[in-house]
PDB file of C-alpha atoms in Angstrom:
ATOM      1  CA  UNK A  14      25.562   4.442 -18.705  1.00 51.00           C
ATOM      2  CA  UNK A  15      25.983   2.466 -16.145  1.00 60.00           C
ATOM      3  CA  UNK A  16      24.785   4.126 -12.799  1.00 72.00           C
ATOM      4  CA  UNK A  17      26.540   2.820  -9.617  1.00 80.00           C
ATOM      5  CA  UNK A  18      25.831   1.787  -6.744  1.00 82.00           C
ATOM      6  CA  UNK A  19      23.965   5.280  -4.547  1.00 83.00           C
ATOM      7  CA  UNK A  20      22.861   6.298  -8.040  1.00 83.00           C
ATOM      8  CA  UNK A  21      20.889   3.453  -7.874  1.00 84.00           C
ATOM      9  CA  UNK A  22      20.213   3.508  -4.930  1.00 82.00           C
ATOM     10  CA  UNK A  23      19.095   7.375  -4.931  1.00 83.00           C
ATOM     11  CA  UNK A  24      17.153   6.859  -7.819  1.00 82.00           C
ATOM     12  CA  UNK A  25      15.499   4.442  -6.434  1.00 83.00           C
ATOM     13  CA  UNK A  26      14.167   5.907  -3.353  1.00 78.00           C
ATOM     14  CA  UNK A  27      13.558   8.975  -5.021  1.00 75.00           C
ATOM     15  CA  UNK A  28      10.815  11.228  -5.450  1.00 71.00           C
ATOM     16  CA  UNK A  29      11.525  14.591  -6.719  1.00 76.00           C
ATOM     17  CA  UNK A  30      13.796  13.772  -9.810  1.00 83.00           C
ATOM     18  CA  UNK A  31      11.950  13.166 -13.646  1.00 85.00           C
ATOM     19  CA  UNK A  32      13.669  10.653 -13.288  1.00 85.00           C
ATOM     20  CA  UNK A  33      13.190   8.733 -10.233  1.00 83.00           C
ATOM     21  CA  UNK A  34       9.201  10.110 -10.040  1.00 83.00           C
ATOM     22  CA  UNK A  35       8.976   8.279 -13.367  1.00 87.00           C
ATOM     23  CA  UNK A  36      10.677   4.421 -11.948  1.00 87.00           C
ATOM     24  CA  UNK A  37       8.844   4.669  -8.349  1.00 83.00           C
ATOM     25  CA  UNK A  38       5.299   6.241 -10.637  1.00 85.00           C
ATOM     26  CA  UNK A  39       5.272   3.104 -13.087  1.00 90.00           C
ATOM     27  CA  UNK A  40       6.664   0.981  -9.472  1.00 88.00           C
ATOM     28  CA  UNK A  41       3.435   1.753  -8.289  1.00 85.00           C
ATOM     29  CA  UNK A  42       1.728   1.407 -11.459  1.00 88.00           C
ATOM     30  CA  UNK A  43       3.102  -1.737 -12.318  1.00 90.00           C
ATOM     31  CA  UNK A  44       1.721  -2.853  -8.893  1.00 88.00           C
ATOM     32  CA  UNK A  45      -2.257  -1.677  -9.533  1.00 88.00           C
ATOM     33  CA  UNK A  46      -1.701  -3.661 -12.399  1.00 91.00           C
ATOM     34  CA  UNK A  47      -1.007  -7.282 -10.663  1.00 89.00           C
ATOM     35  CA  UNK A  48      -3.593  -6.460  -8.598  1.00 89.00           C
ATOM     36  CA  UNK A  49      -6.549  -5.684 -10.620  1.00 91.00           C
ATOM     37  CA  UNK A  50      -5.101  -9.018 -12.809  1.00 91.00           C
ATOM     38  CA  UNK A  51      -5.781 -10.889 -10.173  1.00 88.00           C
ATOM     39  CA  UNK A  52      -9.584  -9.607  -9.126  1.00 91.00           C
ATOM     40  CA  UNK A  53     -10.115  -9.633 -13.040  1.00 93.00           C
ATOM     41  CA  UNK A  54      -8.625 -14.027 -12.854  1.00 90.00           C
ATOM     42  CA  UNK A  55     -11.485 -14.734 -10.503  1.00 90.00           C
ATOM     43  CA  UNK A  56     -13.807 -13.778 -12.697  1.00 92.00           C
ATOM     44  CA  UNK A  57     -15.113 -16.360 -15.427  1.00 90.00           C
ATOM     45  CA  UNK A  58     -12.674 -14.388 -18.057  1.00 92.00           C
ATOM     46  CA  UNK A  59     -11.590 -17.319 -21.400  1.00 93.00           C
ATOM     47  CA  UNK A  60      -9.430 -19.055 -21.508  1.00 91.00           C
ATOM     48  CA  UNK A  61      -7.706 -16.888 -24.004  1.00 94.00           C
ATOM     49  CA  UNK A  62      -7.007 -14.031 -21.791  1.00 94.00           C
ATOM     50  CA  UNK A  63      -6.915 -15.798 -18.270  1.00 92.00           C
ATOM     51  CA  UNK A  64      -3.352 -16.735 -20.164  1.00 93.00           C
ATOM     52  CA  UNK A  65      -1.645 -13.516 -21.667  1.00 94.00           C
ATOM     53  CA  UNK A  66      -2.938 -11.930 -17.564  1.00 92.00           C
ATOM     54  CA  UNK A  67      -1.248 -15.301 -16.795  1.00 88.00           C
ATOM     55  CA  UNK A  68       2.223 -13.703 -19.050  1.00 91.00           C
ATOM     56  CA  UNK A  69       1.666 -10.953 -17.754  1.00 93.00           C
ATOM     57  CA  UNK A  70       1.305 -11.234 -14.330  1.00 88.00           C
ATOM     58  CA  UNK A  71       5.015 -13.258 -14.751  1.00 86.00           C
ATOM     59  CA  UNK A  72       6.655 -10.474 -16.998  1.00 90.00           C
ATOM     60  CA  UNK A  73       5.751  -7.846 -13.590  1.00 89.00           C
ATOM     61  CA  UNK A  74       7.185 -10.448 -11.588  1.00 86.00           C
ATOM     62  CA  UNK A  75      10.360 -10.759 -12.503  1.00 88.00           C
ATOM     63  CA  UNK A  76      10.075  -6.765 -12.657  1.00 91.00           C
ATOM     64  CA  UNK A  77       9.381  -6.800  -9.430  1.00 89.00           C
ATOM     65  CA  UNK A  78      12.102  -9.306  -8.441  1.00 89.00           C
ATOM     66  CA  UNK A  79      15.026  -7.333 -10.636  1.00 91.00           C
ATOM     67  CA  UNK A  80      14.295  -4.365  -8.711  1.00 90.00           C
ATOM     68  CA  UNK A  81      14.552  -5.835  -5.511  1.00 91.00           C
ATOM     69  CA  UNK A  82      17.724  -7.767  -6.584  1.00 91.00           C
ATOM     70  CA  UNK A  83      18.885  -3.564  -7.326  1.00 91.00           C
ATOM     71  CA  UNK A  84      17.598  -2.222  -3.852  1.00 90.00           C
ATOM     72  CA  UNK A  85      19.724  -5.020  -2.886  1.00 91.00           C
ATOM     73  CA  UNK A  86      23.043  -4.360  -4.528  1.00 91.00           C
ATOM     74  CA  UNK A  87      22.856  -0.820  -3.769  1.00 90.00           C
ATOM     75  CA  UNK A  88      21.770  -0.670  -0.592  1.00 88.00           C
ATOM     76  CA  UNK A  89      25.364   0.246   1.766  1.00 85.00           C
ATOM     77  CA  UNK A  90      23.711  -2.202   4.425  1.00 87.00           C
ATOM     78  CA  UNK A  91      22.747  -4.640   3.206  1.00 89.00           C
ATOM     79  CA  UNK A  92      21.651  -7.161   6.396  1.00 90.00           C
ATOM     80  CA  UNK A  93      19.466  -3.962   7.463  1.00 90.00           C
ATOM     81  CA  UNK A  94      18.178  -4.043   4.017  1.00 90.00           C
ATOM     82  CA  UNK A  95      16.845  -7.433   4.110  1.00 91.00           C
ATOM     83  CA  UNK A  96      15.011  -7.179   7.412  1.00 91.00           C
ATOM     84  CA  UNK A  97      13.385  -3.612   6.581  1.00 88.00           C
ATOM     85  CA  UNK A  98       9.810  -3.829   7.155  1.00 83.00           C
ATOM     86  CA  UNK A  99       9.214  -2.484   2.559  1.00 81.00           C
ATOM     87  CA  UNK A 100      12.610  -4.848   1.764  1.00 87.00           C
ATOM     88  CA  UNK A 101      10.129  -8.461   3.226  1.00 87.00           C
ATOM     89  CA  UNK A 102       7.282  -6.879   1.629  1.00 83.00           C
ATOM     90  CA  UNK A 103       8.680  -6.482  -1.849  1.00 84.00           C
ATOM     91  CA  UNK A 104       9.678 -10.333  -0.408  1.00 86.00           C
ATOM     92  CA  UNK A 105       6.836 -10.949  -0.088  1.00 82.00           C
ATOM     93  CA  UNK A 106       5.880 -10.190  -2.985  1.00 79.00           C
ATOM     94  CA  UNK A 107       7.758 -12.199  -5.668  1.00 82.00           C
ATOM     95  CA  UNK A 108       8.150 -15.447  -3.361  1.00 79.00           C
ATOM     96  CA  UNK A 109       5.125 -16.705  -5.261  1.00 72.00           C
ATOM     97  CA  UNK A 110       7.225 -16.566  -8.750  1.00 72.00           C
ATOM     98  CA  UNK A 111      10.223 -18.189  -6.859  1.00 72.00           C
ATOM     99  CA  UNK A 112       8.480 -20.515  -4.922  1.00 70.00           C
ATOM    100  CA  UNK A 113       5.776 -21.274  -8.297  1.00 63.00           C
ATOM    101  CA  UNK A 114       8.806 -24.065  -9.625  1.00 55.00           C
ATOM    102  CA  UNK A 115       8.162 -25.956  -6.239  1.00 51.00           C
ATOM    103  CA  UNK A 116       4.184 -25.535  -7.210  1.00 49.00           C
ATOM    104  CA  UNK A 117       3.770 -24.854  -3.311  1.00 49.00           C
ATOM    105  CA  UNK A 118      -0.441 -23.606  -4.038  1.00 53.00           C
ATOM    106  CA  UNK A 119      -0.473 -22.279  -0.438  1.00 57.00           C
ATOM    107  CA  UNK A 120       1.396 -19.238  -1.794  1.00 62.00           C
ATOM    108  CA  UNK A 121      -0.628 -18.244  -3.711  1.00 66.00           C
ATOM    109  CA  UNK A 122      -1.785 -16.374  -1.072  1.00 71.00           C
ATOM    110  CA  UNK A 123       1.241 -13.839  -0.558  1.00 73.00           C
ATOM    111  CA  UNK A 124       0.052 -12.815  -3.968  1.00 72.00           C
ATOM    112  CA  UNK A 125      -2.271  -9.944  -2.326  1.00 77.00           C
ATOM    113  CA  UNK A 126       0.734  -8.857  -0.326  1.00 80.00           C
ATOM    114  CA  UNK A 127       1.849  -6.999  -3.183  1.00 77.00           C
ATOM    115  CA  UNK A 128       0.056  -3.680  -2.900  1.00 80.00           C
ATOM    116  CA  UNK A 129       1.790  -3.212   0.614  1.00 78.00           C
ATOM    117  CA  UNK A 130       4.574  -2.122  -1.651  1.00 77.00           C
ATOM    118  CA  UNK A 131       2.122   1.053  -2.581  1.00 77.00           C
ATOM    119  CA  UNK A 132       2.415   1.646   1.150  1.00 72.00           C
ATOM    120  CA  UNK A 133       6.002   3.319   0.533  1.00 69.00           C
ATOM    121  CA  UNK A 134       4.348   6.670  -1.492  1.00 69.00           C
ATOM    122  CA  UNK A 135       2.077   7.484   2.122  1.00 63.00           C
ATOM    123  CA  UNK A 136       5.287   8.932   3.489  1.00 56.00           C
ATOM    124  CA  UNK A 137       5.118  11.796   1.188  1.00 54.00           C
ATOM    125  CA  UNK A 138       3.383  13.898  -1.114  1.00 55.00           C
ATOM    126  CA  UNK A 139       4.858  12.052  -4.258  1.00 56.00           C
ATOM    127  CA  UNK A 140       0.692  11.343  -5.008  1.00 55.00           C
ATOM    128  CA  UNK A 141      -0.573  13.545  -3.235  1.00 54.00           C
ATOM    129  CA  UNK A 142       0.850  16.938  -4.117  1.00 54.00           C
ATOM    130  CA  UNK A 143      -1.487  18.572  -6.151  1.00 51.00           C
ATOM    131  CA  UNK A 144      -3.972  18.405  -2.841  1.00 51.00           C
ATOM    132  CA  UNK A 145      -2.979  21.936  -0.707  1.00 49.00           C
ATOM    133  CA  UNK A 146      -5.001  21.047   2.833  1.00 55.00           C
ATOM    134  CA  UNK A 147      -2.878  19.108   4.642  1.00 59.00           C
ATOM    135  CA  UNK A 148      -6.458  17.715   6.234  1.00 61.00           C
ATOM    136  CA  UNK A 149      -6.848  16.185   2.669  1.00 65.00           C
ATOM    137  CA  UNK A 150      -3.113  15.046   2.440  1.00 66.00           C
ATOM    138  CA  UNK A 151      -3.953  12.971   5.684  1.00 69.00           C
ATOM    139  CA  UNK A 152      -7.922  12.051   4.974  1.00 73.00           C
ATOM    140  CA  UNK A 153      -6.430  10.014   1.789  1.00 74.00           C
ATOM    141  CA  UNK A 154      -3.120   8.561   3.226  1.00 74.00           C
ATOM    142  CA  UNK A 155      -6.323   7.130   5.688  1.00 77.00           C
ATOM    143  CA  UNK A 156      -8.994   5.859   3.123  1.00 79.00           C
ATOM    144  CA  UNK A 157      -5.272   4.250   1.374  1.00 80.00           C
ATOM    145  CA  UNK A 158      -4.607   2.780   4.374  1.00 79.00           C
ATOM    146  CA  UNK A 159      -7.999   0.777   5.373  1.00 83.00           C
ATOM    147  CA  UNK A 160      -8.257   0.407   1.297  1.00 86.00           C
ATOM    148  CA  UNK A 161      -5.043  -1.754   0.959  1.00 86.00           C
ATOM    149  CA  UNK A 162      -6.293  -3.548   4.496  1.00 87.00           C
ATOM    150  CA  UNK A 163      -8.919  -4.563   2.958  1.00 90.00           C
ATOM    151  CA  UNK A 164      -8.038  -5.784   0.489  1.00 91.00           C
ATOM    152  CA  UNK A 165      -5.010  -8.258   1.513  1.00 90.00           C
ATOM    153  CA  UNK A 166      -8.107  -9.933   4.030  1.00 92.00           C
ATOM    154  CA  UNK A 167     -10.522  -9.353   0.392  1.00 93.00           C
ATOM    155  CA  UNK A 168      -7.454 -11.368  -1.504  1.00 91.00           C
ATOM    156  CA  UNK A 169      -6.474 -13.717   1.965  1.00 91.00           C
ATOM    157  CA  UNK A 170     -10.094 -14.596   2.692  1.00 93.00           C
ATOM    158  CA  UNK A 171     -10.755 -15.454  -0.762  1.00 93.00           C
ATOM    159  CA  UNK A 172      -7.953 -17.615  -1.234  1.00 90.00           C
ATOM    160  CA  UNK A 173      -8.635 -20.106   2.322  1.00 91.00           C
ATOM    161  CA  UNK A 174     -12.130 -19.969   1.515  1.00 93.00           C
ATOM    162  CA  UNK A 175     -13.155 -20.185  -2.258  1.00 92.00           C
ATOM    163  CA  UNK A 176     -11.250 -23.820  -3.005  1.00 90.00           C
ATOM    164  CA  UNK A 177     -13.934 -25.078  -0.230  1.00 92.00           C
ATOM    165  CA  UNK A 178     -17.037 -22.518  -0.736  1.00 90.00           C
ATOM    166  CA  UNK A 179     -16.947 -21.477  -4.371  1.00 90.00           C
ATOM    167  CA  UNK A 180     -20.687 -20.347  -3.903  1.00 91.00           C
ATOM    168  CA  UNK A 181     -19.887 -18.557  -1.209  1.00 91.00           C
ATOM    169  CA  UNK A 182     -17.099 -16.781  -2.358  1.00 93.00           C
ATOM    170  CA  UNK A 183     -17.186 -16.855  -5.602  1.00 93.00           C
ATOM    171  CA  UNK A 184     -15.149 -14.050  -6.921  1.00 93.00           C
ATOM    172  CA  UNK A 185     -13.074 -11.043  -5.601  1.00 93.00           C
ATOM    173  CA  UNK A 186     -16.381  -8.780  -4.844  1.00 94.00           C
ATOM    174  CA  UNK A 187     -17.652 -11.229  -2.976  1.00 94.00           C
ATOM    175  CA  UNK A 188     -14.746 -12.193  -0.199  1.00 94.00           C
ATOM    176  CA  UNK A 189     -14.101  -7.921  -0.704  1.00 94.00           C
ATOM    177  CA  UNK A 190     -17.902  -7.735   0.802  1.00 95.00           C
ATOM    178  CA  UNK A 191     -17.332 -10.822   3.414  1.00 94.00           C
ATOM    179  CA  UNK A 192     -14.292  -7.681   4.616  1.00 93.00           C
ATOM    180  CA  UNK A 193     -15.689  -4.712   4.707  1.00 92.00           C
ATOM    181  CA  UNK A 194     -19.105  -6.130   6.529  1.00 91.00           C
ATOM    182  CA  UNK A 195     -16.940  -8.106   9.155  1.00 91.00           C
ATOM    183  CA  UNK A 196     -14.506  -4.566   9.725  1.00 89.00           C
ATOM    184  CA  UNK A 197     -17.192  -2.946  10.722  1.00 84.00           C
ATOM    185  CA  UNK A 198     -18.152  -5.308  13.165  1.00 80.00           C
ATOM    186  CA  UNK A 199     -22.047  -5.341  10.582  1.00 82.00           C
ATOM    187  CA  UNK A 200     -21.773  -8.670  10.610  1.00 75.00           C
ATOM    188  CA  UNK A 201     -24.748  -9.162   8.288  1.00 80.00           C
ATOM    189  CA  UNK A 202     -24.143 -12.872   8.527  1.00 78.00           C
ATOM    190  CA  UNK A 203     -24.959 -14.095   4.762  1.00 84.00           C
ATOM    191  CA  UNK A 204     -21.197 -15.059   4.066  1.00 87.00           C
ATOM    192  CA  UNK A 205     -20.016 -17.469   6.329  1.00 89.00           C
ATOM    193  CA  UNK A 206     -16.780 -19.369   6.414  1.00 92.00           C
ATOM    194  CA  UNK A 207     -16.260 -22.466   6.152  1.00 92.00           C
ATOM    195  CA  UNK A 208     -12.428 -23.450   6.832  1.00 92.00           C
ATOM    196  CA  UNK A 209     -10.413 -23.176  10.050  1.00 92.00           C
ATOM    197  CA  UNK A 210      -8.039 -20.759   8.597  1.00 91.00           C
ATOM    198  CA  UNK A 211     -10.840 -18.655   6.763  1.00 92.00           C
ATOM    199  CA  UNK A 212     -12.804 -18.362  10.762  1.00 93.00           C
ATOM    200  CA  UNK A 213      -9.219 -17.423  11.689  1.00 94.00           C
ATOM    201  CA  UNK A 214      -9.323 -14.679   9.598  1.00 92.00           C
ATOM    202  CA  UNK A 215     -12.423 -13.680  10.442  1.00 93.00           C
ATOM    203  CA  UNK A 216     -11.675 -12.632  13.717  1.00 93.00           C
ATOM    204  CA  UNK A 217      -8.124 -10.812  12.798  1.00 92.00           C
ATOM    205  CA  UNK A 218     -10.367  -8.880   9.745  1.00 92.00           C
ATOM    206  CA  UNK A 219     -12.983  -8.257  13.492  1.00 90.00           C
ATOM    207  CA  UNK A 220     -10.150  -7.093  15.940  1.00 91.00           C
ATOM    208  CA  UNK A 221      -8.247  -4.884  12.903  1.00 88.00           C
ATOM    209  CA  UNK A 222     -11.499  -3.568  12.401  1.00 85.00           C
ATOM    210  CA  UNK A 223     -11.834  -2.948  15.749  1.00 84.00           C
ATOM    211  CA  UNK A 224      -8.567  -1.336  16.349  1.00 83.00           C
ATOM    212  CA  UNK A 225      -7.837   0.313  13.238  1.00 79.00           C
ATOM    213  CA  UNK A 226     -10.501   2.095  11.827  1.00 73.00           C
ATOM    214  CA  UNK A 227     -11.365   4.108  15.474  1.00 76.00           C
ATOM    215  CA  UNK A 228      -7.714   5.031  15.921  1.00 76.00           C
ATOM    216  CA  UNK A 229      -7.351   6.234  12.509  1.00 71.00           C
ATOM    217  CA  UNK A 230     -10.880   8.101  12.822  1.00 70.00           C
ATOM    218  CA  UNK A 231      -9.411   9.525  15.417  1.00 73.00           C
ATOM    219  CA  UNK A 232      -6.741  10.350  14.462  1.00 70.00           C
ATOM    220  CA  UNK A 233      -8.636  12.528  11.178  1.00 68.00           C
ATOM    221  CA  UNK A 234     -11.431  14.201  13.862  1.00 70.00           C
ATOM    222  CA  UNK A 235      -7.378  15.345  17.282  1.00 69.00           C
ATOM    223  CA  UNK A 236      -5.723  16.260  13.486  1.00 66.00           C
ATOM    224  CA  UNK A 237      -8.544  18.622  12.150  1.00 64.00           C
ATOM    225  CA  UNK A 238      -8.780  20.220  15.721  1.00 64.00           C
ATOM    226  CA  UNK A 239      -5.262  20.944  16.060  1.00 62.00           C
ATOM    227  CA  UNK A 240      -5.773  23.194  12.350  1.00 60.00           C
ATOM    228  CA  UNK A 241      -9.149  24.068  13.060  1.00 59.00           C
ATOM    229  CA  UNK A 242      -7.581  27.551  14.566  1.00 62.00           C
ATOM    230  CA  UNK A 243      -4.512  27.625  12.185  1.00 67.00           C
ATOM    231  CA  UNK A 244      -3.986  29.414   8.515  1.00 70.00           C
ATOM    232  CA  UNK A 245      -1.966  28.670   5.949  1.00 71.00           C
ATOM    233  CA  UNK A 246       1.191  30.637   6.176  1.00 78.00           C
ATOM    234  CA  UNK A 247       4.554  28.554   3.848  1.00 81.00           C
ATOM    235  CA  UNK A 248       8.147  29.050   6.336  1.00 82.00           C
ATOM    236  CA  UNK A 249      10.323  30.098   3.431  1.00 83.00           C
ATOM    237  CA  UNK A 250      12.764  27.593   4.646  1.00 82.00           C
ATOM    238  CA  UNK A 251      10.959  24.265   5.532  1.00 79.00           C
ATOM    239  CA  UNK A 252       7.652  24.713   2.972  1.00 75.00           C
ATOM    240  CA  UNK A 253       6.078  24.124   5.975  1.00 75.00           C
ATOM    241  CA  UNK A 254       2.590  25.423   5.000  1.00 71.00           C
ATOM    242  CA  UNK A 255      -0.169  26.064   8.590  1.00 71.00           C
ATOM    243  CA  UNK A 256       1.007  28.073  11.547  1.00 72.00           C
ATOM    244  CA  UNK A 257      -0.810  28.980  14.198  1.00 72.00           C
ATOM    245  CA  UNK A 258      -2.443  32.642  13.948  1.00 70.00           C
ATOM    246  CA  UNK A 259      -0.924  34.255  16.073  1.00 73.00           C
ATOM    247  CA  UNK A 260       3.341  32.308  15.492  1.00 78.00           C
ATOM    248  CA  UNK A 261       6.525  34.694  14.733  1.00 79.00           C
ATOM    249  CA  UNK A 262       8.254  31.626  13.738  1.00 83.00           C
ATOM    250  CA  UNK A 263       8.072  28.014  12.700  1.00 84.00           C
ATOM    251  CA  UNK A 264       7.143  25.493  14.449  1.00 75.00           C
ATOM    252  CA  UNK A 265       9.066  23.043  12.935  1.00 76.00           C
ATOM    253  CA  UNK A 266      12.150  24.668  12.077  1.00 83.00           C
ATOM    254  CA  UNK A 267      12.174  27.958  13.612  1.00 84.00           C
ATOM    255  CA  UNK A 268      12.315  29.899  11.488  1.00 85.00           C
ATOM    256  CA  UNK A 269      10.884  33.345  11.158  1.00 83.00           C
ATOM    257  CA  UNK A 270       7.487  33.420   9.340  1.00 83.00           C
ATOM    258  CA  UNK A 271       6.152  35.897   6.593  1.00 83.00           C
ATOM    259  CA  UNK A 272       4.636  38.531   7.842  1.00 72.00           C
ATOM    260  CA  UNK A 273       0.538  38.088   7.018  1.00 58.00           C
ATOM    261  CA  UNK A 274      -1.831  40.220   5.547  1.00 51.00           C
ATOM    262  CA  UNK A 275      -4.793  40.401   7.229  1.00 45.00           C
ATOM    263  CA  UNK A 276      -7.825  40.786   5.237  1.00 45.00           C
TER     264      UNK A 276
END
């Protein structure tokens, strides 16, 4: 049975129903698998295994391309969808495959933006439903955001520096190590880029580290302080879990809260 446009759009964005969860979990798993394949290919592996990984990655890219087409086809406002943040990330993810026939080698840099597709799941408790603490969910999201940024920068610096500086940036781990020490402004200096683009990326890493890391940590501290005097009282209407100890009504929807039992 073929799905209508409305049903297709619903299941591609739904994170509650079994089918919606299955679709989006599959997409998330493919993103991680694709990223893992490229990390593995930065190491010395047999040609036969490399060929098999290339074939798997091609299948994944085809699936991503089909998903993008389905999202575009099912979108009510197609122009709005094309220029939306997630759609741009999806398009960037499949561009290496679409442009691969033209043999543009530099386009391979875009492969590392695939992991940004997982940002879609940060906005819900879809992947973090087993964590009951609000602070725990926030902490996991912050860690994931930081890891994603570092991962993308590591991929970019590897793609830029490895062809001209292979002895220093030999594997993905070398690039990942460089990204971590650069973004945390430790800067040991044992790994240094030699290309102009590599140096530009290093500057962007430092600026990102100075701006993002303190902001993320500060946001976590503010939220921890905010919830220090709160108790878990679940609103029966909207499901908000944490409220002030003396709260009688939900601060989100205004529904009267259940009476809090005193120990």
